[in-house]
Amino acid sequence: MSVNGEAVRVKAETEQTDEPGWEVDPDDDWALAMVATVGRQLRLRREAAGMRVGDFAVAVGYRDDLVYKIESGKRIPRPEFLDMADELFNAGGLISAMKEDVKKVRYPKKVRDLAQMEGRAVELQLYDPLNIHGLLQTPDYARGLLLMRRPAYSAEEVEQFIAARVARKTVFERDPAPELSFVLEEWTLRRPLGGKARLRHQLEHLLEVGQLRNVELQVMPTDREEHAGLAGGIEVLKFEDGSMVGRSQAVANGRPVSEPRQLRILELRYGIIRAQALTPRESAAFIEQLLGDT
C-alpha cells in the first residue's frame, strides 16, 4: 500500500506537526512497556499494510524520525495520531482502542500515583501557600501559572501539565464524594497572572466549587498575626480503611509519609491553619468581594 498524491505530500510538509506525542517517563517501567507495546502494534499494522515509514509520515503529517520514535516506544502517541493510523490501516477501531492504554501513561508516574491516591481517598485536607491548589485551578488559570515558570516549559510540557491537572479533577465527580478541605492564601487570590479576566474566571470557579456540599474552602487573610503554615504546603489523604498518607516539604522533604508521628504533625498544623483562617462562609463572602474588585 502506498500514499498517492503530491498534494498530500505538500500538505504534510506545510502543516507538519513537530511533536506527535509526549516523552515517556524514563523511570516508569510500566509506562515504558506499555508504550513499547503500542509502538510495536503500530509498526506491525503499517508493515502488514505495505506502507513505508515515509509514506505513513506524509499521510499523518509528521516527520519520519518522530514516527520512528513512536514505533520504537520512545514517544507516547497522541489520541488523534492513533485515530489517523486506525483509518489509514482500516483497523476497524482496534488501533483507536489503544487510546485507553495510552491515556494511562501520558502523565509522569508521580502525577499518576498522586491521582490514584486522590481517587481512593475519602477525605482530603489540602493547603498550598504559593498558589491556588491544582485541584481548584481552571485550565486557563493553570496555563497562566505554567507560563510564568523560568526556565520556561515547552508548549508541549505546558499542555501536558494542564491535561494532568484536568484529569485529577475527577475527584469531584466521584460517588460517594470524598470530603475536601482547602485553605487558600489571600495573596494567591489577588495575583492577576495572565490578566484580570483569567483571575475573574478563577474566582468564579472557586465560588462554584465552594457551593458543593462536600467541599470547604477557607481563605487565610494576609493580615493574620499568627500562621501555622509557614513551613510549607500540606496534603493529608485519608482512606476508607482508616489509613492515611501525608505530604509536606517540611516533612521528609516532600515525600509521601504514613508514619503516625509524621502524620500527627501534619494534621496538627493543618488543623491550626484552618482555625486561623476565615470560616467557609466568611471565605465565600471574601472571594465575592475580591471578584467585585477585580
mmCIF file of C-alpha atoms in Angstrom:
data_model
loop_
_atom_site.group_PDB
_atom_site.id
_atom_site.type_symbol
_atom_site.label_atom_id
_atom_site.label_comp_id
_atom_site.label_asym_id
_atom_site.label_seq_id
_atom_site.Cartn_x
_atom_site.Cartn_y
_atom_site.Cartn_z
ATOM 1 C CA MET A 1 0.000 0.000 0.000
ATOM 2 C CA SER A 2 1.338 3.482 -0.807
ATOM 3 C CA VAL A 3 0.127 7.016 -0.342
ATOM 4 C CA ASN A 4 -0.651 8.713 -3.600
ATOM 5 C CA GLY A 5 -0.708 12.390 -4.385
ATOM 6 C CA GLU A 6 1.777 15.189 -4.413
ATOM 7 C CA ALA A 7 -0.932 17.313 -2.782
ATOM 8 C CA VAL A 8 -0.814 15.087 0.271
ATOM 9 C CA ARG A 9 2.943 15.476 0.483
ATOM 10 C CA VAL A 10 2.762 19.271 0.101
ATOM 11 C CA LYS A 11 0.076 19.471 2.749
ATOM 12 C CA ALA A 12 2.135 17.362 5.112
ATOM 13 C CA GLU A 13 5.228 19.494 4.557
ATOM 14 C CA THR A 14 3.379 22.750 5.189
ATOM 15 C CA GLU A 15 1.214 21.634 8.088
ATOM 16 C CA GLN A 16 3.560 19.156 9.726
ATOM 17 C CA THR A 17 3.276 18.828 13.463
ATOM 18 C CA ASP A 18 6.625 18.904 15.246
ATOM 19 C CA GLU A 19 5.748 16.597 18.122
ATOM 20 C CA PRO A 20 3.236 13.763 17.660
ATOM 21 C CA GLY A 21 3.194 12.769 21.319
ATOM 22 C CA TRP A 22 4.837 13.000 24.712
ATOM 23 C CA GLU A 23 8.111 11.819 26.156
ATOM 24 C CA VAL A 24 7.971 8.602 28.173
ATOM 25 C CA ASP A 25 8.940 8.845 31.838
ATOM 26 C CA PRO A 26 12.311 7.004 31.813
ATOM 27 C CA ASP A 27 11.852 5.898 35.429
ATOM 28 C CA ASP A 28 8.451 4.332 34.809
ATOM 29 C CA ASP A 29 8.962 0.710 33.739
ATOM 30 C CA TRP A 30 5.231 0.096 33.319
ATOM 31 C CA ALA A 31 4.845 3.117 31.023
ATOM 32 C CA LEU A 32 7.885 2.094 29.000
ATOM 33 C CA ALA A 33 6.470 -1.396 28.476
ATOM 34 C CA MET A 34 3.011 -0.067 27.586
ATOM 35 C CA VAL A 35 4.317 2.437 25.035
ATOM 36 C CA ALA A 36 6.643 -0.172 23.527
ATOM 37 C CA THR A 37 3.668 -2.499 23.026
ATOM 38 C CA VAL A 38 1.606 0.227 21.347
ATOM 39 C CA GLY A 39 4.530 1.176 19.101
ATOM 40 C CA ARG A 40 5.107 -2.437 18.105
ATOM 41 C CA GLN A 41 1.434 -2.863 17.161
ATOM 42 C CA LEU A 42 1.568 0.287 15.031
ATOM 43 C CA ARG A 43 4.688 -0.954 13.229
ATOM 44 C CA LEU A 44 3.164 -4.382 12.564
ATOM 45 C CA ARG A 45 -0.018 -2.806 11.209
ATOM 46 C CA ARG A 46 1.974 -0.491 8.958
ATOM 47 C CA GLU A 47 4.125 -3.318 7.605
ATOM 48 C CA ALA A 48 1.079 -5.538 7.051
ATOM 49 C CA ALA A 49 -0.472 -2.704 5.035
ATOM 50 C CA GLY A 50 2.678 -2.499 2.925
ATOM 51 C CA MET A 51 3.265 1.125 3.870
ATOM 52 C CA ARG A 52 6.737 2.574 4.328
ATOM 53 C CA VAL A 53 7.539 4.871 7.229
ATOM 54 C CA GLY A 54 7.995 7.801 4.877
ATOM 55 C CA ASP A 55 4.587 7.320 3.267
ATOM 56 C CA PHE A 56 2.912 6.889 6.636
ATOM 57 C CA ALA A 57 4.617 10.029 7.952
ATOM 58 C CA VAL A 58 3.334 12.020 4.985
ATOM 59 C CA ALA A 59 -0.201 10.708 5.458
ATOM 60 C CA VAL A 60 -0.384 11.664 9.151
ATOM 61 C CA GLY A 61 1.613 14.886 8.794
ATOM 62 C CA TYR A 62 4.656 14.044 10.927
ATOM 63 C CA ARG A 63 8.354 13.734 10.285
ATOM 64 C CA ASP A 64 9.844 10.287 9.666
ATOM 65 C CA ASP A 65 12.043 10.381 12.748
ATOM 66 C CA LEU A 66 9.093 11.115 15.027
ATOM 67 C CA VAL A 67 7.147 8.187 13.626
ATOM 68 C CA TYR A 68 10.192 6.000 14.266
ATOM 69 C CA LYS A 69 10.229 7.218 17.882
ATOM 70 C CA ILE A 70 6.621 6.158 18.383
ATOM 71 C CA GLU A 71 7.100 2.757 16.765
ATOM 72 C CA SER A 72 10.207 2.139 18.870
ATOM 73 C CA GLY A 73 8.402 3.040 22.101
ATOM 74 C CA LYS A 74 10.305 6.274 22.729
ATOM 75 C CA ARG A 75 7.291 8.581 22.470
ATOM 76 C CA ILE A 76 3.691 8.334 23.608
ATOM 77 C CA PRO A 77 1.355 8.863 20.633
ATOM 78 C CA ARG A 78 -1.429 11.392 20.853
ATOM 79 C CA PRO A 79 -5.035 10.143 20.536
ATOM 80 C CA GLU A 80 -5.520 11.802 17.141
ATOM 81 C CA PHE A 81 -2.374 10.062 15.865
ATOM 82 C CA LEU A 82 -3.887 6.687 16.732
ATOM 83 C CA ASP A 83 -7.196 7.635 15.100
ATOM 84 C CA MET A 84 -5.433 8.565 11.852
ATOM 85 C CA ALA A 85 -3.445 5.321 11.908
ATOM 86 C CA ASP A 86 -6.625 3.329 12.504
ATOM 87 C CA GLU A 87 -8.260 4.917 9.468
ATOM 88 C CA LEU A 88 -5.215 4.522 7.224
ATOM 89 C CA PHE A 89 -4.770 0.858 8.090
ATOM 90 C CA ASN A 90 -8.509 0.049 8.071
ATOM 91 C CA ALA A 91 -8.048 -1.385 11.563
ATOM 92 C CA GLY A 92 -11.734 -1.181 12.422
ATOM 93 C CA GLY A 93 -11.157 0.650 15.686
ATOM 94 C CA LEU A 94 -8.526 -1.689 17.082
ATOM 95 C CA ILE A 95 -5.779 0.950 16.943
ATOM 96 C CA SER A 96 -8.073 3.691 18.226
ATOM 97 C CA ALA A 97 -8.926 1.431 21.162
ATOM 98 C CA MET A 98 -5.322 1.728 22.316
ATOM 99 C CA LYS A 99 -6.075 5.325 23.301
ATOM 100 C CA GLU A 100 -7.330 3.988 26.630
ATOM 101 C CA ASP A 101 -3.968 2.337 27.287
ATOM 102 C CA VAL A 102 -2.064 5.425 26.191
ATOM 103 C CA LYS A 103 -4.215 7.626 28.408
ATOM 104 C CA LYS A 104 -2.972 5.749 31.464
ATOM 105 C CA VAL A 105 0.679 6.572 30.813
ATOM 106 C CA ARG A 106 0.644 10.025 29.213
ATOM 107 C CA TYR A 107 1.384 11.667 32.573
ATOM 108 C CA PRO A 108 4.546 11.219 34.687
ATOM 109 C CA LYS A 109 4.420 8.392 37.218
ATOM 110 C CA LYS A 110 4.397 10.720 40.228
ATOM 111 C CA VAL A 111 1.348 12.516 38.802
ATOM 112 C CA ARG A 112 -0.451 9.219 38.178
ATOM 113 C CA ASP A 113 0.400 7.982 41.664
ATOM 114 C CA LEU A 114 -0.970 11.190 43.185
ATOM 115 C CA ALA A 115 -4.159 11.000 41.114
ATOM 116 C CA GLN A 116 -4.604 7.358 42.117
ATOM 117 C CA MET A 117 -4.314 8.207 45.817
ATOM 118 C CA GLU A 118 -6.699 11.144 45.437
ATOM 119 C CA GLY A 119 -9.104 8.812 43.657
ATOM 120 C CA ARG A 120 -9.163 6.414 46.627
ATOM 121 C CA ALA A 121 -9.264 8.990 49.413
ATOM 122 C CA VAL A 122 -12.471 9.595 51.374
ATOM 123 C CA GLU A 123 -11.113 12.801 52.895
ATOM 124 C CA LEU A 124 -8.548 15.291 51.563
ATOM 125 C CA GLN A 125 -7.018 18.172 53.536
ATOM 126 C CA LEU A 126 -5.055 20.491 51.257
ATOM 127 C CA TYR A 127 -3.074 23.693 51.809
ATOM 128 C CA ASP A 128 -0.829 25.383 49.215
ATOM 129 C CA PRO A 129 0.912 28.575 50.396
ATOM 130 C CA LEU A 130 2.160 29.577 46.932
ATOM 131 C CA ASN A 131 -0.732 29.028 44.517
ATOM 132 C CA ILE A 132 -4.386 28.161 44.303
ATOM 133 C CA HIS A 133 -4.343 24.383 44.697
ATOM 134 C CA GLY A 134 -4.101 22.432 41.443
ATOM 135 C CA LEU A 135 -7.437 20.662 42.026
ATOM 136 C CA LEU A 136 -9.137 24.061 42.107
ATOM 137 C CA GLN A 137 -7.435 25.654 39.103
ATOM 138 C CA THR A 138 -9.284 26.263 35.864
ATOM 139 C CA PRO A 139 -7.326 25.113 32.784
ATOM 140 C CA ASP A 140 -6.836 28.741 31.711
ATOM 141 C CA TYR A 141 -5.544 29.780 35.135
ATOM 142 C CA ALA A 142 -3.242 26.745 35.236
ATOM 143 C CA ARG A 143 -1.867 27.785 31.848
ATOM 144 C CA GLY A 144 -1.129 31.255 33.232
ATOM 145 C CA LEU A 145 0.807 29.778 36.144
ATOM 146 C CA LEU A 146 2.757 27.370 33.977
ATOM 147 C CA LEU A 147 3.753 30.121 31.561
ATOM 148 C CA MET A 148 5.327 32.022 34.462
ATOM 149 C CA ARG A 149 7.875 29.276 35.061
ATOM 150 C CA ARG A 150 11.562 30.012 34.392
ATOM 151 C CA PRO A 151 13.322 28.411 32.677
ATOM 152 C CA ALA A 152 10.220 28.215 30.549
ATOM 153 C CA TYR A 153 8.352 24.993 29.911
ATOM 154 C CA SER A 154 7.953 23.960 26.297
ATOM 155 C CA ALA A 155 4.490 24.304 24.755
ATOM 156 C CA GLU A 156 4.194 20.505 24.915
ATOM 157 C CA GLU A 157 5.031 20.431 28.612
ATOM 158 C CA VAL A 158 2.505 23.169 29.384
ATOM 159 C CA GLU A 159 -0.304 21.284 27.651
ATOM 160 C CA GLN A 160 0.733 18.002 29.268
ATOM 161 C CA PHE A 161 0.672 19.515 32.763
ATOM 162 C CA ILE A 162 -2.694 21.162 32.125
ATOM 163 C CA ALA A 163 -4.159 17.866 30.924
ATOM 164 C CA ALA A 164 -2.806 16.144 34.031
ATOM 165 C CA ARG A 165 -4.469 18.673 36.328
ATOM 166 C CA VAL A 166 -7.756 18.397 34.485
ATOM 167 C CA ALA A 167 -7.601 14.594 34.757
ATOM 168 C CA ARG A 168 -7.213 14.853 38.537
ATOM 169 C CA LYS A 169 -10.484 16.787 38.790
ATOM 170 C CA THR A 170 -12.436 13.542 38.541
ATOM 171 C CA VAL A 171 -12.144 13.531 42.337
ATOM 172 C CA PHE A 172 -15.082 15.993 42.323
ATOM 173 C CA GLU A 173 -17.219 13.607 40.266
ATOM 174 C CA ARG A 174 -16.953 10.512 42.446
ATOM 175 C CA ASP A 175 -19.969 8.942 44.070
ATOM 176 C CA PRO A 176 -19.901 8.800 47.009
ATOM 177 C CA ALA A 177 -17.999 12.067 47.013
ATOM 178 C CA PRO A 178 -14.960 12.493 49.268
ATOM 179 C CA GLU A 179 -14.757 15.300 51.812
ATOM 180 C CA LEU A 180 -12.433 18.022 50.531
ATOM 181 C CA SER A 181 -10.972 20.829 52.614
ATOM 182 C CA PHE A 182 -8.842 23.611 51.105
ATOM 183 C CA VAL A 183 -7.095 26.567 52.723
ATOM 184 C CA LEU A 184 -6.166 29.320 50.271
ATOM 185 C CA GLU A 185 -3.824 32.239 50.859
ATOM 186 C CA GLU A 186 -5.380 35.648 50.199
ATOM 187 C CA TRP A 187 -2.442 36.841 48.156
ATOM 188 C CA THR A 188 -2.823 33.941 45.702
ATOM 189 C CA LEU A 189 -6.391 35.145 45.062
ATOM 190 C CA ARG A 190 -5.228 38.662 44.232
ATOM 191 C CA ARG A 191 -2.444 37.951 41.718
ATOM 192 C CA PRO A 192 -3.775 38.626 38.182
ATOM 193 C CA LEU A 193 -1.349 36.228 36.490
ATOM 194 C CA GLY A 194 -2.036 36.301 32.780
ATOM 195 C CA GLY A 195 -4.578 39.111 33.136
ATOM 196 C CA LYS A 196 -7.581 40.089 35.219
ATOM 197 C CA ALA A 197 -10.039 38.200 33.018
ATOM 198 C CA ARG A 198 -8.227 34.938 33.776
ATOM 199 C CA LEU A 199 -8.321 35.716 37.513
ATOM 200 C CA ARG A 200 -12.022 36.601 37.401
ATOM 201 C CA HIS A 201 -12.892 33.247 35.850
ATOM 202 C CA GLN A 202 -10.796 31.516 38.509
ATOM 203 C CA LEU A 203 -12.562 33.343 41.342
ATOM 204 C CA GLU A 204 -15.947 32.492 39.826
ATOM 205 C CA HIS A 205 -14.881 28.851 39.675
ATOM 206 C CA LEU A 206 -13.890 28.904 43.349
ATOM 207 C CA LEU A 207 -17.324 30.212 44.305
ATOM 208 C CA GLU A 208 -18.971 27.416 42.302
ATOM 209 C CA VAL A 209 -16.808 24.691 43.819
ATOM 210 C CA GLY A 210 -17.317 26.132 47.299
ATOM 211 C CA GLN A 211 -21.063 25.536 46.985
ATOM 212 C CA LEU A 212 -20.576 21.768 46.744
ATOM 213 C CA ARG A 213 -21.728 20.064 49.938
ATOM 214 C CA ASN A 214 -18.547 18.010 50.264
ATOM 215 C CA VAL A 215 -16.161 20.946 49.744
ATOM 216 C CA GLU A 216 -14.972 23.531 52.256
ATOM 217 C CA LEU A 217 -12.899 26.486 51.047
ATOM 218 C CA GLN A 218 -11.223 28.728 53.593
ATOM 219 C CA VAL A 219 -9.129 31.829 52.996
ATOM 220 C CA MET A 220 -6.125 32.767 55.128
ATOM 221 C CA PRO A 221 -6.022 36.598 55.225
ATOM 222 C CA THR A 222 -2.629 38.259 54.869
ATOM 223 C CA ASP A 223 -3.239 40.387 57.969
ATOM 224 C CA ARG A 224 -3.256 37.405 60.339
ATOM 225 C CA GLU A 225 -0.665 37.834 63.091
ATOM 226 C CA GLU A 226 -0.397 34.071 63.636
ATOM 227 C CA HIS A 227 0.078 31.450 60.932
ATOM 228 C CA ALA A 228 0.901 27.764 61.419
ATOM 229 C CA GLY A 229 1.608 27.163 57.742
ATOM 230 C CA LEU A 230 4.913 28.983 57.333
ATOM 231 C CA ALA A 231 6.787 25.693 56.970
ATOM 232 C CA GLY A 232 5.125 24.945 53.617
ATOM 233 C CA GLY A 233 2.203 23.216 51.941
ATOM 234 C CA ILE A 234 0.303 20.290 53.435
ATOM 235 C CA GLU A 235 -1.610 17.371 51.941
ATOM 236 C CA VAL A 236 -3.330 14.761 54.090
ATOM 237 C CA LEU A 237 -5.309 11.988 52.403
ATOM 238 C CA LYS A 238 -7.464 9.595 54.430
ATOM 239 C CA PHE A 239 -8.750 6.273 53.100
ATOM 240 C CA GLU A 240 -11.763 4.099 53.816
ATOM 241 C CA ASP A 241 -9.735 1.501 55.725
ATOM 242 C CA GLY A 242 -8.552 4.135 58.198
ATOM 243 C CA SER A 243 -5.054 4.500 56.735
ATOM 244 C CA MET A 244 -3.595 7.875 55.839
ATOM 245 C CA VAL A 245 -0.905 9.417 53.656
ATOM 246 C CA GLY A 246 0.547 12.879 54.123
ATOM 247 C CA ARG A 247 2.953 15.090 52.289
ATOM 248 C CA SER A 248 4.726 18.359 53.062
ATOM 249 C CA GLN A 249 8.016 19.870 52.031
ATOM 250 C CA ALA A 250 8.716 20.399 55.730
ATOM 251 C CA VAL A 251 8.409 16.655 56.468
ATOM 252 C CA ALA A 252 10.578 14.032 54.747
ATOM 253 C CA ASN A 253 11.499 16.517 52.018
ATOM 254 C CA GLY A 254 8.062 16.320 50.438
ATOM 255 C CA ARG A 255 7.947 12.542 50.083
ATOM 256 C CA PRO A 256 4.645 10.801 50.961
ATOM 257 C CA VAL A 257 4.647 9.643 54.586
ATOM 258 C CA SER A 258 2.458 7.242 56.536
ATOM 259 C CA GLU A 259 4.338 7.072 59.837
ATOM 260 C CA PRO A 260 1.935 8.031 62.696
ATOM 261 C CA ARG A 261 4.214 10.639 64.264
ATOM 262 C CA GLN A 262 4.747 12.496 60.988
ATOM 263 C CA LEU A 263 1.050 12.323 60.142
ATOM 264 C CA ARG A 264 0.188 13.721 63.568
ATOM 265 C CA ILE A 265 2.437 16.722 62.896
ATOM 266 C CA LEU A 266 0.773 17.385 59.534
ATOM 267 C CA GLU A 267 -2.743 17.034 60.940
ATOM 268 C CA LEU A 268 -1.878 19.311 63.863
ATOM 269 C CA ARG A 269 -0.535 22.011 61.572
ATOM 270 C CA TYR A 270 -3.445 21.745 59.176
ATOM 271 C CA GLY A 271 -5.979 21.920 61.998
ATOM 272 C CA ILE A 272 -4.393 25.086 63.376
ATOM 273 C CA ILE A 273 -4.241 26.648 59.903
ATOM 274 C CA ARG A 274 -7.966 26.017 59.459
ATOM 275 C CA ALA A 275 -8.713 27.561 62.841
ATOM 276 C CA GLN A 276 -6.683 30.649 61.960
ATOM 277 C CA ALA A 277 -8.324 31.111 58.550
ATOM 278 C CA LEU A 278 -11.719 32.605 57.743
ATOM 279 C CA THR A 279 -14.697 30.272 58.040
ATOM 280 C CA PRO A 280 -16.100 28.841 54.779
ATOM 281 C CA ARG A 281 -18.998 31.327 54.877
ATOM 282 C CA GLU A 282 -16.653 34.241 55.540
ATOM 283 C CA SER A 283 -14.317 32.996 52.843
ATOM 284 C CA ALA A 284 -17.096 32.879 50.224
ATOM 285 C CA ALA A 285 -18.032 36.469 51.058
ATOM 286 C CA PHE A 286 -14.367 37.458 50.873
ATOM 287 C CA ILE A 287 -13.954 35.862 47.417
ATOM 288 C CA GLU A 288 -17.124 37.576 46.214
ATOM 289 C CA GLN A 289 -15.686 40.903 47.343
ATOM 290 C CA LEU A 290 -12.420 40.195 45.524
ATOM 291 C CA LEU A 291 -14.393 39.283 42.408
ATOM 292 C CA GLY A 292 -16.226 42.584 42.556
ATOM 293 C CA ASP A 293 -12.942 44.480 42.861
ATOM 294 C CA THR A 294 -11.203 42.602 40.014
#
